[in-house]
Short mmCIF file of C-alpha atoms in Angstrom, two decimals:
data_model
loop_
_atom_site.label_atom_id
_atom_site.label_comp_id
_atom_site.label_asym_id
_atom_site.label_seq_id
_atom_site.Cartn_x
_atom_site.Cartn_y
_atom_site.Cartn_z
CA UNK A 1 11.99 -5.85 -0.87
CA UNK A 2 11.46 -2.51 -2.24
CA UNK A 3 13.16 0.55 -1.36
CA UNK A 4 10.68 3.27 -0.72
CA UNK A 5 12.54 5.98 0.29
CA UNK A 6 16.27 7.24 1.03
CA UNK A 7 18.13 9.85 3.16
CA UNK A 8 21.56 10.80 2.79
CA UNK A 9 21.90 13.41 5.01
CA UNK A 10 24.93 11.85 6.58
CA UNK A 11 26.13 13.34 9.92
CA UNK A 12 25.43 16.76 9.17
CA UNK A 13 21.87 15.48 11.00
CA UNK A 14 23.58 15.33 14.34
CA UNK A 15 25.86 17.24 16.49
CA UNK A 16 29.33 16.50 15.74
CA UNK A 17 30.08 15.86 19.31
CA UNK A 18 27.79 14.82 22.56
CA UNK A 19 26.93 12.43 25.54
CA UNK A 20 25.08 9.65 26.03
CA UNK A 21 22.87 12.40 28.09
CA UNK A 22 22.33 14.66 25.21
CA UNK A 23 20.94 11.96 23.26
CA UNK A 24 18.69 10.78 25.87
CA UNK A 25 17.67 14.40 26.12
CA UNK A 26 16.92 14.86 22.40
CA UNK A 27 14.60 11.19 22.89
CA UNK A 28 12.89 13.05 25.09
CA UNK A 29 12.06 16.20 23.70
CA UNK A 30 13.25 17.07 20.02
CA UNK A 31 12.54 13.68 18.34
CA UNK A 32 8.80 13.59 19.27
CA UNK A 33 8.45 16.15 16.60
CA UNK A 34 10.01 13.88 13.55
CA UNK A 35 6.90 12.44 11.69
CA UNK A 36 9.38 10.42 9.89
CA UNK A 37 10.99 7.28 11.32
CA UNK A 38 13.35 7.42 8.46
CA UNK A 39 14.86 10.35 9.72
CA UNK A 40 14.58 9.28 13.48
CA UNK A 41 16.17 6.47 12.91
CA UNK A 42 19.27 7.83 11.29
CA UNK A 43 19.77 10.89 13.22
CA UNK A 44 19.64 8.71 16.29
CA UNK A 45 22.28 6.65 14.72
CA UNK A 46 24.89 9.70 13.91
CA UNK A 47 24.26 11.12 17.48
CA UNK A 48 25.01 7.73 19.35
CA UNK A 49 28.07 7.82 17.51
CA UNK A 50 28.70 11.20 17.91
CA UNK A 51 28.23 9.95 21.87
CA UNK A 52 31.27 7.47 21.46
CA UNK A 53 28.93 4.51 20.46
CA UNK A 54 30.87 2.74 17.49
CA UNK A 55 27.89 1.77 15.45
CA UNK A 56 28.93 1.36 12.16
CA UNK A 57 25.70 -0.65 10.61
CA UNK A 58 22.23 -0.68 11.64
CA UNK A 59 18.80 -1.90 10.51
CA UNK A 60 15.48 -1.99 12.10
CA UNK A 61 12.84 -3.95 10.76
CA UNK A 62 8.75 -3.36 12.19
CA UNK A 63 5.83 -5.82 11.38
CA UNK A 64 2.69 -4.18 10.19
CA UNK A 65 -1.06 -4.48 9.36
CA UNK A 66 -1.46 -4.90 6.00
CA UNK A 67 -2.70 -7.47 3.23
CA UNK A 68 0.14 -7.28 1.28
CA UNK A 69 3.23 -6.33 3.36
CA UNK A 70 5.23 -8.38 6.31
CA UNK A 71 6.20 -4.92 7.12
CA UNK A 72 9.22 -2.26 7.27
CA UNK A 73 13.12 -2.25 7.27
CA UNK A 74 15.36 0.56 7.56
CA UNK A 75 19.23 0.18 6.74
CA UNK A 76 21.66 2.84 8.04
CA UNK A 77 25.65 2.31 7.43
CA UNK A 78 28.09 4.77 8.36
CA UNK A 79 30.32 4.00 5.76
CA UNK A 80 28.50 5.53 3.09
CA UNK A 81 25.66 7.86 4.79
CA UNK A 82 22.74 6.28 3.48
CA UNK A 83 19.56 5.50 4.96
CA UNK A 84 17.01 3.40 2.90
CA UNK A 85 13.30 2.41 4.01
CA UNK A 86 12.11 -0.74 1.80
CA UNK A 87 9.20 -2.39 2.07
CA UNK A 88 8.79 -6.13 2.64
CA UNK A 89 6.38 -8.36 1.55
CA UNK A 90 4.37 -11.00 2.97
CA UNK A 91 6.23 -13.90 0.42
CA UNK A 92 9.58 -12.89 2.01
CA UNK A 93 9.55 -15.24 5.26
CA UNK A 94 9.13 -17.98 2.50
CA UNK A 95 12.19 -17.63 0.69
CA UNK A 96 15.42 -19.35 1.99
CA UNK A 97 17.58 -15.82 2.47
CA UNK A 98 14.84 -14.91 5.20
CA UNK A 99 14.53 -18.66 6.78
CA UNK A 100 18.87 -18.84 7.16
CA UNK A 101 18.88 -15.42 8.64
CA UNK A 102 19.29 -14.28 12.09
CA UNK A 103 15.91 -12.58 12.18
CA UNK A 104 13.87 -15.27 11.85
CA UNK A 105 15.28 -16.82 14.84
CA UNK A 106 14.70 -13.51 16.70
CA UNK A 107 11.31 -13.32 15.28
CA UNK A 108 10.36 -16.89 16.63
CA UNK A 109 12.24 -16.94 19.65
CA UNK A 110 12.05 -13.24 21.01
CA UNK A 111 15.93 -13.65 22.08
CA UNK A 112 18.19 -11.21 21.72
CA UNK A 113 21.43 -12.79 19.28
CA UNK A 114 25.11 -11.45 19.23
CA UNK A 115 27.75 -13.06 17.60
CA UNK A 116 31.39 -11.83 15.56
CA UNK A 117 30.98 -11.97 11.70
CA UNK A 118 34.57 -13.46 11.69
CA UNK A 119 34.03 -16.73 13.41
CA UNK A 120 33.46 -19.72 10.97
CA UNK A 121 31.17 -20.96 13.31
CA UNK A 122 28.93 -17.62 13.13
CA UNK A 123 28.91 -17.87 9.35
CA UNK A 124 28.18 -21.69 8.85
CA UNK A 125 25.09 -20.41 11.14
CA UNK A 126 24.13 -17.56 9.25
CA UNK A 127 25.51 -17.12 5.81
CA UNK A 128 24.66 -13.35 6.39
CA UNK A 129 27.87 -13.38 8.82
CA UNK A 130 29.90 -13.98 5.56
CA UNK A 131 28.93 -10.53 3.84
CA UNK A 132 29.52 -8.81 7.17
CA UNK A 133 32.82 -10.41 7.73
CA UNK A 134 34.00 -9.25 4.28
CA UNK A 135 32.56 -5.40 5.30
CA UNK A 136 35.02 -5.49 8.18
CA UNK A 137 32.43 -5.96 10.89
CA UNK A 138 33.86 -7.44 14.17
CA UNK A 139 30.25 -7.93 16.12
CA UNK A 140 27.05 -8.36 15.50
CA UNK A 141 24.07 -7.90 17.82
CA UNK A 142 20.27 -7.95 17.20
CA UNK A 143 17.86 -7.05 19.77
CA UNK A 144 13.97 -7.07 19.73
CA UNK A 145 11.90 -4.52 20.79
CA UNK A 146 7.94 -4.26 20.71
CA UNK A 147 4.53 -5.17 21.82
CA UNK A 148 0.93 -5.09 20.74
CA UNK A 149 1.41 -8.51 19.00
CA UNK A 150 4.54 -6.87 16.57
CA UNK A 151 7.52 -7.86 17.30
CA UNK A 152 10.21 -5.66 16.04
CA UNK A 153 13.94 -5.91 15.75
CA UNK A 154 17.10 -3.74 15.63
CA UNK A 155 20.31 -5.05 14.73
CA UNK A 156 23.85 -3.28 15.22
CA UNK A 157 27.21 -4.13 13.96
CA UNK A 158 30.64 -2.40 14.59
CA UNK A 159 33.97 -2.63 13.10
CA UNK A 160 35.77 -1.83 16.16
CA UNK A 161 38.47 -4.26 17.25
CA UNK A 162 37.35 -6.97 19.48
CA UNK A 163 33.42 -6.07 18.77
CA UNK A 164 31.37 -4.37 21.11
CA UNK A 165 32.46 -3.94 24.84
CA UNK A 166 29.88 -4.92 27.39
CA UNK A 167 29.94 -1.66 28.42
CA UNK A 168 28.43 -0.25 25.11
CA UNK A 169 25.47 -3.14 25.29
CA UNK A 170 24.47 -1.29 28.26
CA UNK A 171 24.74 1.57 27.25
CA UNK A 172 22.66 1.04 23.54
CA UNK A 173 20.20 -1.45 25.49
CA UNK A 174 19.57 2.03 27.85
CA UNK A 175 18.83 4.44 24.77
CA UNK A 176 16.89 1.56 23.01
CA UNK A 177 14.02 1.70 25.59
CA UNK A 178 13.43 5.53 24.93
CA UNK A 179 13.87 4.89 21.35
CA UNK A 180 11.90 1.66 21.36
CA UNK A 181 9.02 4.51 22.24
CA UNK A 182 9.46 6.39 19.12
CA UNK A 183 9.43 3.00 16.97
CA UNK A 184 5.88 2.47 18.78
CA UNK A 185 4.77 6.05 18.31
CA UNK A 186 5.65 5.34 14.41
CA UNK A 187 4.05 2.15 14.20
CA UNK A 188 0.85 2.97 14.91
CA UNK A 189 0.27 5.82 12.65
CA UNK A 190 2.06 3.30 10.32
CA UNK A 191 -0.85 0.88 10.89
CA UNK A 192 -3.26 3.25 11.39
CA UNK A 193 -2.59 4.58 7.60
CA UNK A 194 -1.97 1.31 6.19
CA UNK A 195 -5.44 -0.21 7.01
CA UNK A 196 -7.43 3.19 6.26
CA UNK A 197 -5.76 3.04 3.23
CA UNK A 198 -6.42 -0.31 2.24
CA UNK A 199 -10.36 0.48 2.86
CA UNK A 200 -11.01 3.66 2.11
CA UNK A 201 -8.30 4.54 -0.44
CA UNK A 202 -5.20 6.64 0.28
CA UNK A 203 -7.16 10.42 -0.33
CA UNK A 204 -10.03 9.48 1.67
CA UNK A 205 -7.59 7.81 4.45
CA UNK A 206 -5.52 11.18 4.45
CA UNK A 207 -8.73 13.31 5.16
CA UNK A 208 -9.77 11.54 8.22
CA UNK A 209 -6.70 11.09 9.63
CA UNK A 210 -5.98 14.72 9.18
CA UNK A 211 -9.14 15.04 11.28
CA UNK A 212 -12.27 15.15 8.54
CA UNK A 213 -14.53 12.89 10.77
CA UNK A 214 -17.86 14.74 11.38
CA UNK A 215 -20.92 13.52 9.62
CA UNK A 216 -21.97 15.74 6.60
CA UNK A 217 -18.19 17.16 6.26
CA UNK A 218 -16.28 17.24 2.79
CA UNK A 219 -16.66 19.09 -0.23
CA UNK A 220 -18.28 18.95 -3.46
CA UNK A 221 -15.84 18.37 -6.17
CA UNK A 222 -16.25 18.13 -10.08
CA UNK A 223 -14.56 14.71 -11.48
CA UNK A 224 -15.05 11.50 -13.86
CA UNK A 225 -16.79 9.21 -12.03
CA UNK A 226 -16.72 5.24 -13.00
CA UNK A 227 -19.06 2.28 -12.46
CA UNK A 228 -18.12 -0.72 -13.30
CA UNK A 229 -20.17 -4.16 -13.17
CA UNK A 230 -19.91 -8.09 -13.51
CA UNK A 231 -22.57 -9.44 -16.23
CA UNK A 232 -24.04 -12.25 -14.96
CA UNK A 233 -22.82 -11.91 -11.27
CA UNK A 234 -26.34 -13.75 -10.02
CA UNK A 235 -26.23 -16.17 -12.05
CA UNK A 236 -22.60 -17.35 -11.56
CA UNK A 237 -23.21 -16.55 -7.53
CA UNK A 238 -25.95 -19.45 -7.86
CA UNK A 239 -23.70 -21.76 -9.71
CA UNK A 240 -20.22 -21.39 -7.53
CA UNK A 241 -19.54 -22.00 -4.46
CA UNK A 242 -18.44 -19.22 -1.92
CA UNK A 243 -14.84 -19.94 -2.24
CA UNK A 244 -14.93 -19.87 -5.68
CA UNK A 245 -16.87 -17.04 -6.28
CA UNK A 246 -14.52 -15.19 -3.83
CA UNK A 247 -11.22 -16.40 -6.03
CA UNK A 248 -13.45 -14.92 -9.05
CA UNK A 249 -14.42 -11.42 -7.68
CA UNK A 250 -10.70 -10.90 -6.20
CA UNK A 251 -8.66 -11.25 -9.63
CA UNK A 252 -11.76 -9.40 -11.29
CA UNK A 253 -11.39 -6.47 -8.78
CA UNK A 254 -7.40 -7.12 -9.02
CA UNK A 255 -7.49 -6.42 -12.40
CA UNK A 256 -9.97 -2.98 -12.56
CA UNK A 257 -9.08 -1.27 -8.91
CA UNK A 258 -5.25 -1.90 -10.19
CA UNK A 259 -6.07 0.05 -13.61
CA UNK A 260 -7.95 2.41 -12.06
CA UNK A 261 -5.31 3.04 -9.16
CA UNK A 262 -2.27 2.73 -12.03
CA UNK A 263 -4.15 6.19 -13.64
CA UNK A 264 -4.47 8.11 -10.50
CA UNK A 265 -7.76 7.22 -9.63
CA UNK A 266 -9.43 6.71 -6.58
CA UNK A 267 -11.35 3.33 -5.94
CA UNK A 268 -13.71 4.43 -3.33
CA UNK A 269 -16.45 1.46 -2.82
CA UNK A 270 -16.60 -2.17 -4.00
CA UNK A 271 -21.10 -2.85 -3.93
CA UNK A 272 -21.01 -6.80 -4.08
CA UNK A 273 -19.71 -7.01 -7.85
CA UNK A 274 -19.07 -3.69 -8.67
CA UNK A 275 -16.34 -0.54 -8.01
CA UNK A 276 -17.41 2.46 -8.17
CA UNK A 277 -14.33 5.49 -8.73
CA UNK A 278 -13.28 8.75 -9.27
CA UNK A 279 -10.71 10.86 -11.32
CA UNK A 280 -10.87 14.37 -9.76
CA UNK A 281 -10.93 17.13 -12.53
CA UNK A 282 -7.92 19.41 -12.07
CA UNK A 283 -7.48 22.74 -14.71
CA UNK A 284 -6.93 20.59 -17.24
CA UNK A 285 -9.63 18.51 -17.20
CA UNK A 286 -8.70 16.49 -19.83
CA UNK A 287 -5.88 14.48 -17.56
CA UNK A 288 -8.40 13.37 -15.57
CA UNK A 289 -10.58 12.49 -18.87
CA UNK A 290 -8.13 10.55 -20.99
CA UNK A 291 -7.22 8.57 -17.47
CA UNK A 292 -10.38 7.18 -17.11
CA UNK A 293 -10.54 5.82 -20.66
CA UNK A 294 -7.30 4.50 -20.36
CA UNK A 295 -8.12 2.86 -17.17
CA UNK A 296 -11.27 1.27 -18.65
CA UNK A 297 -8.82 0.04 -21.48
CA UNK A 298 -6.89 -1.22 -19.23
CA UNK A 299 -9.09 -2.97 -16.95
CA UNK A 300 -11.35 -4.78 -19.91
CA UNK A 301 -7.37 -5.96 -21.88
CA UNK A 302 -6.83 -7.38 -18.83
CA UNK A 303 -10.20 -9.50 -18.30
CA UNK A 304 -9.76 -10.86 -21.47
CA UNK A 305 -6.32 -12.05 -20.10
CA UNK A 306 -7.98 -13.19 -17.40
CA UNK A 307 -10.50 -15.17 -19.50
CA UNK A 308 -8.09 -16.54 -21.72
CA UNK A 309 -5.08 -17.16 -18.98
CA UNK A 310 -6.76 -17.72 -15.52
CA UNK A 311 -4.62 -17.90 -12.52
CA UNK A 312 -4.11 -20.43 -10.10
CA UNK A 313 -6.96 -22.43 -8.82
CA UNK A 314 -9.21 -19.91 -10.97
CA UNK A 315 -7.76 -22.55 -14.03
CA UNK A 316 -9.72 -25.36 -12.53
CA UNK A 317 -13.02 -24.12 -11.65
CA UNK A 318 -15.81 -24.39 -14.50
CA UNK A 319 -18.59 -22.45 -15.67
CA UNK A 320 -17.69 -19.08 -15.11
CA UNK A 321 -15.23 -18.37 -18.59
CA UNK A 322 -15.97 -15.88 -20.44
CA UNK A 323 -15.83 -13.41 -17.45
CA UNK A 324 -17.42 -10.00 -19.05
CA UNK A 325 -17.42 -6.68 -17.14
CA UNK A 326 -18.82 -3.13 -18.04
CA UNK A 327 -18.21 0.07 -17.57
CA UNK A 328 -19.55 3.71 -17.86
CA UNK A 329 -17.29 6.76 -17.48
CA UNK A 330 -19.69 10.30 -16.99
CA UNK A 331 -18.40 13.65 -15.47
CA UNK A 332 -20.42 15.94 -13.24
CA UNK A 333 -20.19 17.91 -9.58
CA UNK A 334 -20.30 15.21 -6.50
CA UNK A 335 -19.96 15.42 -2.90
CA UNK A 336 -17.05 13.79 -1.46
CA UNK A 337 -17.43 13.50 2.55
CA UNK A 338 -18.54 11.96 5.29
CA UNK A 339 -21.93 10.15 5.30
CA UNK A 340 -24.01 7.93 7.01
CA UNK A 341 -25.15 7.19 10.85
CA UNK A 342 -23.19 9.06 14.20
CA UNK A 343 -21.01 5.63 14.89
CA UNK A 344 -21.20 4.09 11.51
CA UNK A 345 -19.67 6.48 8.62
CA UNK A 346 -18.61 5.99 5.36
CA UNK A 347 -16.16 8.26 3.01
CA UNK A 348 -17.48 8.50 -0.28
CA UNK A 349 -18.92 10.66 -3.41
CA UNK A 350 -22.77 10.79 -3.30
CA UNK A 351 -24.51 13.64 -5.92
CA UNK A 352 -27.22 12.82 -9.42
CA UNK A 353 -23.94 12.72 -11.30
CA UNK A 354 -23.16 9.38 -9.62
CA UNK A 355 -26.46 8.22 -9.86
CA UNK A 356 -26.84 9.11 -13.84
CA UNK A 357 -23.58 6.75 -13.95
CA UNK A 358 -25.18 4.06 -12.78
CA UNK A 359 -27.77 4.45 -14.87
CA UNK A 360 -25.38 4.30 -18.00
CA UNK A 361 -23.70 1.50 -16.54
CA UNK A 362 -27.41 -0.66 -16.77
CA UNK A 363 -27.08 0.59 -20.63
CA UNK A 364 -24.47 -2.28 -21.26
CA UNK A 365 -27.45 -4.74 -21.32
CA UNK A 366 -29.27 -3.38 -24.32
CA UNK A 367 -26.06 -1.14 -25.99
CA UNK A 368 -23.79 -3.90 -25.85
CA UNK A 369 -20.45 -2.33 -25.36
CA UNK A 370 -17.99 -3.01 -22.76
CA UNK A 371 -17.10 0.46 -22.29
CA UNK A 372 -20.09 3.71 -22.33
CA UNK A 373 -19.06 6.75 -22.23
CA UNK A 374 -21.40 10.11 -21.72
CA UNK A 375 -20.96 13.15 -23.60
CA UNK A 376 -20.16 15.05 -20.28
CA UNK A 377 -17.16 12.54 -19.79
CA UNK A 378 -16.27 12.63 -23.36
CA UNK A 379 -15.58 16.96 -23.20
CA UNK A 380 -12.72 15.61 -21.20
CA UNK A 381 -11.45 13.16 -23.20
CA UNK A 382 -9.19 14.47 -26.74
CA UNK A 383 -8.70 10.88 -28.27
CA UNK A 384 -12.11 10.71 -31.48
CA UNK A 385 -14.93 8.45 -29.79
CA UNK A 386 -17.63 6.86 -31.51
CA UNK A 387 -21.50 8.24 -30.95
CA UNK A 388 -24.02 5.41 -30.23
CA UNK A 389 -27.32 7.94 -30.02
CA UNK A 390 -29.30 9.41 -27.41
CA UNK A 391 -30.38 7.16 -24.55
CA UNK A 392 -33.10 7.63 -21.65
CA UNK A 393 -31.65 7.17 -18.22
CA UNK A 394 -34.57 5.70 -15.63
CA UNK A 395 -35.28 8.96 -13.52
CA UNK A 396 -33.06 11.26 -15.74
CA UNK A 397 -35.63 14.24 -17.24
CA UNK A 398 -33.79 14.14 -21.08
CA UNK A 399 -32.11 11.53 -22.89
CA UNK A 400 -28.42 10.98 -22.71
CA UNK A 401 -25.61 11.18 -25.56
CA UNK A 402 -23.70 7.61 -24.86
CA UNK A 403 -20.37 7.09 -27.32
CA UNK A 404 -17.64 4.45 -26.99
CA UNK A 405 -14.18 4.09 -27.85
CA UNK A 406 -13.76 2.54 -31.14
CA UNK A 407 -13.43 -1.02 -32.02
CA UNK A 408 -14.79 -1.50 -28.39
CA UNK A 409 -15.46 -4.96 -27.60
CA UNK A 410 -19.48 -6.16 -28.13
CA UNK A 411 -21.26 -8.64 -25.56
CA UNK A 412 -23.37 -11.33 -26.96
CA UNK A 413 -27.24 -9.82 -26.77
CA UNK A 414 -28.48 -12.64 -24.75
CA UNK A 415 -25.71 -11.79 -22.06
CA UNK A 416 -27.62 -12.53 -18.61
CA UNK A 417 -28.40 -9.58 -16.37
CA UNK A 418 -26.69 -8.79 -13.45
#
């Protein structure tokens, strides 16, 4: 799990005093407005408790849709004012702290658990009750919540003598089902964000959430735009089979949308075996520049890692070692928007700058560097490159000025095309 973000805004987020009433008033009206469940979450835990409620621990933990991520936790405790959000991933409900604890059960059964820390029986259950018994906590009680095939969880915990009266579970199970709403409300933007960004890339994703939908909208933007490209992608398609070939292109693109993401790029498109990404020029263009060399460094130091150390399965399968990649950095003016049919759009940079990169890209197979770089790109770029000459570009009017970094890596001149 990794913490993503923390509040410590302690009770100074909630009234010092109020009613069960007031809060179900605020759940109505005032928290609608948080775009953070963060914050809803803990400044609906200070006002229960301003409302009598003695919660003195809480965590609420969401499933999402993502490729990477189980989904969300949040972790409140009175004690010391903090409220974390972590992340969880996917290989958590394979590890033995997740399997012996009470969520899974809740997670499996949809039941809601309560049981006091302090009983031995409780702990030799869950050794969780152990770490809460030694925190002073007298009850524990986890409740699930959700729908839309997620099922969520919140768990509560007091230190109050003798645990929770059955009066409070009535009164926390009624402000759960207006707060349950929130959660949902959350959820889906959660989701919503989560999968856009795992398609489109997290600037695109922003713009059309923020509403920049209509065909033909965006903006043309100046930037370093990369293309990158498998050698011998046919050939190797011919001679692997599907699931191979899949194994193959996921640790390539791994390895080069991670380097590219890692500078502050933006992968944008993945066409069959190649990525095609931009560095948006800011006023110092050079950032943007020196990122997309050190990217391409990146990405082609760790294909050769690749090549030499291949992961998993990829170890066994033959024929496709040594993996070679290129790629051509160029700057120029695109447009970055909203193209293609009414009900079918796609978010991405169209313009003859991205089309000229292309064309540099194809250079790889007669240049023979891994990594070409234009003269436009290389006004952006303050480390010394080497010149390799002028080049004609199919469909470009005047030859091109192509340079490399130095002591770039060569393919072998019988490499087979793409």
């Amino acid at each position: 799990m990794t913490i993503v973000q923390r509040s410590q805004r302690g009770a100074s987020c909630a009234p010092a005093s109020g009613t069960l009433d007031d809060v179900e008033r605020w759940l109505l009206l005032e928290a609608a407005a948080e775009s953070e469940l963060l914050l809803t979450f803990e400044t609906f835990l200070w006002r229960i408790n301003a409302a009598g409620l003695p919660v003195h621990r809480a965590t609420l933990h969401i499933g999402t849709l993502h490729p990477q991520l189980l989904g969300f936790a949040w972790n409140w405790r009175a004690s010391d004012g903090l409220c974390d959000e972590v992340q969880v991933q996917q290989s958590t409900v394979e590890t033995d702290a997740f399997k012996l604890n009470p969520l899974a059960q809740i997670f499996t059964t949809g039941a809601a658990l309560r049981r006091n820390p302090q009983g031995a029986e409780a702990q030799a259950e869950f050794p969780i009750m152990r770490d809460l018994a030694a925190g002073g906590y007298t009850e524990y009680l986890a409740i699930p919540m959700g729908s839309a095939g997620f099922r969520h969880v919140m768990t509560l915990a007091t230190a109050r003598p003798g645990g929770f009266s059955d009066d409070h579970i009535a009164q926390i199970e009624r402000l759960l089902v207006l707060f349950a709403l929130h959660v949902e409300r959350h959820i889906a933007l959660r989701i919503a964000t989560n999968a856009l960004g795992a398609y489109l890339g997290p600037v695109a994703a922003a713009k059309v959430l923020s509403g920049d939908i209509k065909r033909g909208g965006g903006e043309p933007i100046r930037a370093i735009i990369w293309v990158s490209d498998l050698r011998g992608f046919t050939d190797l398609s011919d001679r692997l089979s599907g699931a191979d070939m899949v194994a193959l292109l996921n640790a390539y693109f791994e390895i080069f949308a991670d380097s590219v993401l890692a500078q502050g790029g933006e992968v944008l498109k993945f066409i069959g075996d190649g990525l095609l990404a931009v560095f948006p020029l800011g006023a110092d263009g050079c950032t943007a520049g020196n990122a997309a060399l050190a990217a391409a460094e990146t990405a082609q130091a760790g294909l050769a890692r690749l090549n030499a150390e291949p992961p998993g399965r990829l170890a066994e399968v033959e024929g496709w070692r040594p993996l070679r990649a290129g790629i051509a950095v160029h700057e120029g003016e695109v447009f970055f928007g909203n193209i293609g049919a009414p009900d079918r759009l796609d978010f991405t940079v169209i313009g003859p700058a991205v089309n000229e990169a292309s064309r540099v890209e194809a250079l790889q197979k007669t240049i023979g560097r891994n990594i070409l770089i234009t003269a436009a790109a290389a006004n952006h770029i303050s480390v010394p490159l080497e010149t390799l000459g002028d080049y004609p570009l199919r469909g470009v009017a005047a030859p091109m000025t192509i340079l490399s970094p130095r002591g770039t890596s060569a393919f072998r001149s019988q490499t087979a095309a793409s």
